[in-house]
Amino acid sequence: KSNIKQFTKGIRGWQKKQLPFAVAQTLTKTAFTLRKVAVDKIFPQAFKSANARNFATGILRVKPASKRHYESGRIFSSLFDSKELNYLMLHEEGGMKRPREGHTIAVPTRKTKGKLGKRRNKAWRPRQLLSKENYVKIEKPKGKLKYTIVRTAKAGKKNERIYNMVTSAFIKPKLRFERTASKIVKKAMPKIFKREFANALRTAKR
């Protein structure tokens, strides 16, 4: 929401002409401020694995606002630009995660999670594991579970389940991005706008 119409009532002439530029700069720098908070504070708390944090960081990219997007009373700007934003929205609001490719999602067991490493070693991907002799696919469909990937053990020892392959998985809401973002924007935006508007007036050609 914008109160720019109300704000511009007391501004005339060359000063008013600098508003679109100042507003665009304000939106862009506020977005970068918000992104830094997300990467440094929100993502580390929400995502336990470095792989998930890195993926989320790569998704949240800032698209700079342009003064051409400015109209009296409304601001048009896509501050965060990515086709993968639905991934972050899923972790913000919660919901069902479904396969991006193929028909199943690999859900690691608790014991497997500790072996995957910070960057989810490619050698631990289901397809790579099943190419090895001591890993097998056991099909016992039950509800969302289609099959499991198991590491076979030597005689006298138990087989170890590595992944449950399911058609969907429920994601709990854990980002709480909106709540934090609202506080950051309310605090940062007025300061940034004051600075950017003063800078726009100082550099304006009269």
mmCIF file of C-alpha atoms in Angstrom:
data_model
loop_
_atom_site.group_PDB
_atom_site.id
_atom_site.type_symbol
_atom_site.label_atom_id
_atom_site.label_comp_id
_atom_site.label_asym_id
_atom_site.label_seq_id
_atom_site.Cartn_x
_atom_site.Cartn_y
_atom_site.Cartn_z
ATOM 1 C CA LYS A 1 0.000 0.000 0.000
ATOM 2 C CA SER A 2 1.186 3.502 -0.735
ATOM 3 C CA ASN A 3 0.281 6.917 0.662
ATOM 4 C CA ILE A 4 2.334 8.655 -2.018
ATOM 5 C CA LYS A 5 -0.654 10.746 -3.240
ATOM 6 C CA GLN A 6 -1.155 12.205 0.221
ATOM 7 C CA PHE A 7 2.579 12.768 0.598
ATOM 8 C CA THR A 8 2.954 14.647 -2.697
ATOM 9 C CA LYS A 9 0.212 17.219 -1.956
ATOM 10 C CA GLY A 10 2.703 19.574 -0.348
ATOM 11 C CA ILE A 11 5.417 19.116 -2.977
ATOM 12 C CA ARG A 12 5.550 21.151 -6.172
ATOM 13 C CA GLY A 13 7.625 21.693 -9.273
ATOM 14 C CA TRP A 14 11.106 20.280 -9.684
ATOM 15 C CA GLN A 15 11.016 18.565 -6.286
ATOM 16 C CA LYS A 16 8.014 16.457 -7.282
ATOM 17 C CA LYS A 17 9.799 15.352 -10.438
ATOM 18 C CA GLN A 18 12.488 13.697 -8.286
ATOM 19 C CA LEU A 19 9.999 11.511 -6.413
ATOM 20 C CA PRO A 20 9.838 8.586 -8.888
ATOM 21 C CA PHE A 21 13.619 8.183 -8.766
ATOM 22 C CA ALA A 22 13.727 8.447 -4.948
ATOM 23 C CA VAL A 23 10.881 5.964 -4.537
ATOM 24 C CA ALA A 24 12.467 3.455 -6.922
ATOM 25 C CA GLN A 25 15.783 3.684 -5.070
ATOM 26 C CA THR A 26 13.968 3.313 -1.746
ATOM 27 C CA LEU A 27 12.122 0.179 -2.846
ATOM 28 C CA THR A 28 15.258 -1.422 -4.253
ATOM 29 C CA LYS A 29 17.462 -0.702 -1.228
ATOM 30 C CA THR A 30 14.729 -1.782 1.190
ATOM 31 C CA ALA A 31 14.464 -5.052 -0.730
ATOM 32 C CA PHE A 32 18.237 -5.607 -0.506
ATOM 33 C CA THR A 33 18.084 -4.859 3.239
ATOM 34 C CA LEU A 34 15.280 -7.370 3.621
ATOM 35 C CA ARG A 35 17.148 -9.987 1.597
ATOM 36 C CA LYS A 36 20.216 -9.648 3.823
ATOM 37 C CA VAL A 37 18.088 -10.238 6.930
ATOM 38 C CA ALA A 38 16.507 -13.281 5.266
ATOM 39 C CA VAL A 39 19.865 -14.791 4.278
ATOM 40 C CA ASP A 40 21.677 -14.007 7.544
ATOM 41 C CA LYS A 41 18.910 -14.662 10.085
ATOM 42 C CA ILE A 42 15.680 -16.173 8.722
ATOM 43 C CA PHE A 43 17.053 -18.939 6.483
ATOM 44 C CA PRO A 44 19.604 -20.320 9.011
ATOM 45 C CA GLN A 45 16.809 -20.767 11.559
ATOM 46 C CA ALA A 46 14.298 -22.261 9.110
ATOM 47 C CA PHE A 47 16.546 -24.578 7.077
ATOM 48 C CA LYS A 48 18.791 -27.028 8.892
ATOM 49 C CA SER A 49 20.852 -28.152 5.896
ATOM 50 C CA ALA A 50 23.286 -25.882 4.073
ATOM 51 C CA ASN A 51 21.917 -27.198 0.783
ATOM 52 C CA ALA A 52 18.412 -25.938 1.585
ATOM 53 C CA ARG A 53 19.757 -22.578 2.811
ATOM 54 C CA ASN A 54 21.844 -22.121 -0.335
ATOM 55 C CA PHE A 55 18.871 -22.991 -2.533
ATOM 56 C CA ALA A 56 16.641 -20.489 -0.716
ATOM 57 C CA THR A 57 19.349 -17.813 -0.964
ATOM 58 C CA GLY A 58 19.648 -18.350 -4.712
ATOM 59 C CA ILE A 59 15.888 -18.022 -5.137
ATOM 60 C CA LEU A 60 15.483 -14.726 -3.287
ATOM 61 C CA ARG A 61 16.897 -12.359 -5.902
ATOM 62 C CA VAL A 62 16.137 -8.635 -5.978
ATOM 63 C CA LYS A 63 14.815 -7.097 -9.174
ATOM 64 C CA PRO A 64 15.642 -3.360 -8.943
ATOM 65 C CA ALA A 65 12.659 -1.033 -9.167
ATOM 66 C CA SER A 66 12.547 1.534 -11.947
ATOM 67 C CA LYS A 67 11.199 5.073 -11.874
ATOM 68 C CA ARG A 68 9.146 4.056 -14.930
ATOM 69 C CA HIS A 69 7.121 1.797 -12.624
ATOM 70 C CA TYR A 70 6.001 4.784 -10.618
ATOM 71 C CA GLU A 71 2.515 6.220 -10.961
ATOM 72 C CA SER A 72 0.687 8.711 -8.764
ATOM 73 C CA GLY A 73 -0.742 6.798 -5.828
ATOM 74 C CA ARG A 74 0.686 3.384 -6.804
ATOM 75 C CA ILE A 75 4.074 1.730 -7.031
ATOM 76 C CA PHE A 76 4.630 -1.030 -9.553
ATOM 77 C CA SER A 77 7.657 -3.172 -8.818
ATOM 78 C CA SER A 78 8.477 -6.853 -8.574
ATOM 79 C CA LEU A 79 11.009 -6.613 -5.776
ATOM 80 C CA PHE A 80 11.759 -10.320 -5.547
ATOM 81 C CA ASP A 81 12.030 -11.966 -8.937
ATOM 82 C CA SER A 82 12.263 -15.729 -9.334
ATOM 83 C CA LYS A 83 10.299 -18.578 -10.875
ATOM 84 C CA GLU A 84 11.087 -20.643 -7.783
ATOM 85 C CA LEU A 85 9.430 -18.333 -5.253
ATOM 86 C CA ASN A 86 6.710 -20.961 -4.767
ATOM 87 C CA TYR A 87 9.349 -22.996 -2.885
ATOM 88 C CA LEU A 88 9.706 -20.210 -0.313
ATOM 89 C CA MET A 89 5.944 -19.677 -0.192
ATOM 90 C CA LEU A 90 5.508 -23.363 0.642
ATOM 91 C CA HIS A 91 7.839 -23.022 3.632
ATOM 92 C CA GLU A 92 6.150 -19.751 4.622
ATOM 93 C CA GLU A 93 2.554 -20.953 4.525
ATOM 94 C CA GLY A 94 2.948 -24.733 4.710
ATOM 95 C CA GLY A 95 1.361 -27.260 2.372
ATOM 96 C CA MET A 96 2.027 -30.319 0.251
ATOM 97 C CA LYS A 97 5.335 -30.687 -1.548
ATOM 98 C CA ARG A 98 5.081 -32.619 -4.792
ATOM 99 C CA PRO A 99 7.761 -33.966 -7.170
ATOM 100 C CA ARG A 100 9.272 -31.412 -9.545
ATOM 101 C CA GLU A 101 10.403 -34.272 -11.807
ATOM 102 C CA GLY A 102 9.361 -37.901 -11.871
ATOM 103 C CA HIS A 103 6.723 -39.329 -9.547
ATOM 104 C CA THR A 104 8.305 -39.444 -6.093
ATOM 105 C CA ILE A 105 10.139 -37.398 -3.463
ATOM 106 C CA ALA A 106 13.089 -38.868 -1.556
ATOM 107 C CA VAL A 107 12.614 -38.443 2.192
ATOM 108 C CA PRO A 108 15.802 -39.428 4.087
ATOM 109 C CA THR A 109 15.579 -41.260 7.384
ATOM 110 C CA ARG A 110 16.909 -39.513 10.485
ATOM 111 C CA LYS A 111 20.093 -41.577 10.368
ATOM 112 C CA THR A 112 20.613 -40.813 6.678
ATOM 113 C CA LYS A 113 20.278 -37.048 7.195
ATOM 114 C CA GLY A 114 23.456 -37.044 9.276
ATOM 115 C CA LYS A 115 25.392 -38.639 6.409
ATOM 116 C CA LEU A 116 24.234 -36.411 3.585
ATOM 117 C CA GLY A 117 26.667 -33.607 4.387
ATOM 118 C CA LYS A 118 26.092 -29.879 4.228
ATOM 119 C CA ARG A 119 25.788 -29.801 0.454
ATOM 120 C CA ARG A 120 23.921 -33.096 -0.048
ATOM 121 C CA ASN A 121 26.638 -35.080 -1.801
ATOM 122 C CA LYS A 122 25.493 -36.145 -5.286
ATOM 123 C CA ALA A 123 26.633 -39.681 -4.519
ATOM 124 C CA TRP A 124 23.731 -39.933 -2.069
ATOM 125 C CA ARG A 125 21.061 -39.252 -4.674
ATOM 126 C CA PRO A 126 18.610 -42.166 -5.080
ATOM 127 C CA ARG A 127 19.582 -42.878 -8.683
ATOM 128 C CA GLN A 128 23.281 -43.033 -7.825
ATOM 129 C CA LEU A 129 22.673 -45.289 -4.832
ATOM 130 C CA LEU A 130 20.586 -47.769 -6.828
ATOM 131 C CA SER A 131 23.430 -48.144 -9.330
ATOM 132 C CA LYS A 132 25.487 -49.773 -6.553
ATOM 133 C CA GLU A 133 25.278 -53.476 -5.749
ATOM 134 C CA ASN A 134 24.479 -53.151 -2.031
ATOM 135 C CA TYR A 135 21.504 -50.792 -2.466
ATOM 136 C CA VAL A 136 18.118 -52.171 -3.442
ATOM 137 C CA LYS A 137 14.619 -50.893 -4.138
ATOM 138 C CA ILE A 138 11.881 -52.515 -2.061
ATOM 139 C CA GLU A 139 8.353 -51.959 -3.320
ATOM 140 C CA LYS A 140 5.692 -52.102 -0.611
ATOM 141 C CA PRO A 141 3.199 -49.390 -1.575
ATOM 142 C CA LYS A 142 1.185 -47.987 1.301
ATOM 143 C CA GLY A 143 -0.620 -44.664 0.993
ATOM 144 C CA LYS A 144 1.873 -42.017 -0.186
ATOM 145 C CA LEU A 145 4.800 -44.433 0.196
ATOM 146 C CA LYS A 146 5.666 -46.079 -3.131
ATOM 147 C CA TYR A 147 8.925 -47.813 -2.268
ATOM 148 C CA THR A 148 12.000 -47.628 -0.052
ATOM 149 C CA ILE A 149 15.711 -47.648 -0.822
ATOM 150 C CA VAL A 150 17.620 -49.980 1.468
ATOM 151 C CA ARG A 151 21.293 -50.744 1.970
ATOM 152 C CA THR A 152 21.741 -54.476 2.315
ATOM 153 C CA ALA A 153 23.912 -55.679 5.165
ATOM 154 C CA LYS A 154 26.232 -58.635 5.568
ATOM 155 C CA ALA A 155 24.943 -61.871 7.063
ATOM 156 C CA GLY A 156 23.881 -61.491 10.680
ATOM 157 C CA LYS A 157 23.255 -57.727 10.439
ATOM 158 C CA LYS A 158 20.130 -55.706 9.710
ATOM 159 C CA ASN A 159 19.480 -53.910 6.448
ATOM 160 C CA GLU A 160 19.436 -50.112 6.726
ATOM 161 C CA ARG A 161 16.629 -48.026 5.253
ATOM 162 C CA ILE A 162 18.046 -44.945 3.486
ATOM 163 C CA TYR A 163 15.080 -43.232 1.792
ATOM 164 C CA ASN A 164 11.312 -43.424 1.795
ATOM 165 C CA MET A 165 10.094 -42.581 -1.699
ATOM 166 C CA VAL A 166 6.718 -40.840 -1.437
ATOM 167 C CA THR A 167 4.326 -39.129 -3.847
ATOM 168 C CA SER A 168 4.029 -36.029 -1.636
ATOM 169 C CA ALA A 169 5.169 -34.685 1.722
ATOM 170 C CA PHE A 170 3.646 -32.140 4.072
ATOM 171 C CA ILE A 171 5.804 -29.072 4.770
ATOM 172 C CA LYS A 172 5.218 -27.246 8.045
ATOM 173 C CA PRO A 173 5.224 -23.424 7.901
ATOM 174 C CA LYS A 174 8.574 -22.392 9.355
ATOM 175 C CA LEU A 175 9.946 -19.307 7.603
ATOM 176 C CA ARG A 176 7.814 -16.646 9.342
ATOM 177 C CA PHE A 177 9.175 -14.285 6.693
ATOM 178 C CA GLU A 178 6.146 -11.991 6.515
ATOM 179 C CA ARG A 179 6.182 -11.213 10.225
ATOM 180 C CA THR A 180 9.891 -10.364 10.240
ATOM 181 C CA ALA A 181 9.743 -8.540 6.897
ATOM 182 C CA SER A 182 6.974 -6.236 8.116
ATOM 183 C CA LYS A 183 9.078 -5.096 11.069
ATOM 184 C CA ILE A 184 12.188 -4.570 8.933
ATOM 185 C CA VAL A 185 10.333 -2.576 6.259
ATOM 186 C CA LYS A 186 8.591 -0.298 8.757
ATOM 187 C CA LYS A 187 11.915 0.449 10.411
ATOM 188 C CA ALA A 188 14.186 0.699 7.371
ATOM 189 C CA MET A 189 12.055 2.245 4.627
ATOM 190 C CA PRO A 190 11.451 5.723 6.166
ATOM 191 C CA LYS A 191 15.175 6.172 6.827
ATOM 192 C CA ILE A 192 16.129 4.999 3.343
ATOM 193 C CA PHE A 193 13.511 7.209 1.667
ATOM 194 C CA LYS A 194 14.615 10.304 3.599
ATOM 195 C CA ARG A 195 18.194 9.728 2.489
ATOM 196 C CA GLU A 196 17.309 8.928 -1.137
ATOM 197 C CA PHE A 197 14.920 11.876 -1.542
ATOM 198 C CA ALA A 198 17.523 14.273 -0.145
ATOM 199 C CA ASN A 199 20.081 12.808 -2.528
ATOM 200 C CA ALA A 200 17.670 13.134 -5.488
ATOM 201 C CA LEU A 201 17.058 16.824 -4.672
ATOM 202 C CA ARG A 202 20.761 17.496 -4.240
ATOM 203 C CA THR A 203 21.685 15.997 -7.628
ATOM 204 C CA ALA A 204 18.661 17.293 -9.582
ATOM 205 C CA LYS A 205 19.099 19.509 -12.634
ATOM 206 C CA ARG A 206 16.932 22.587 -12.091
#
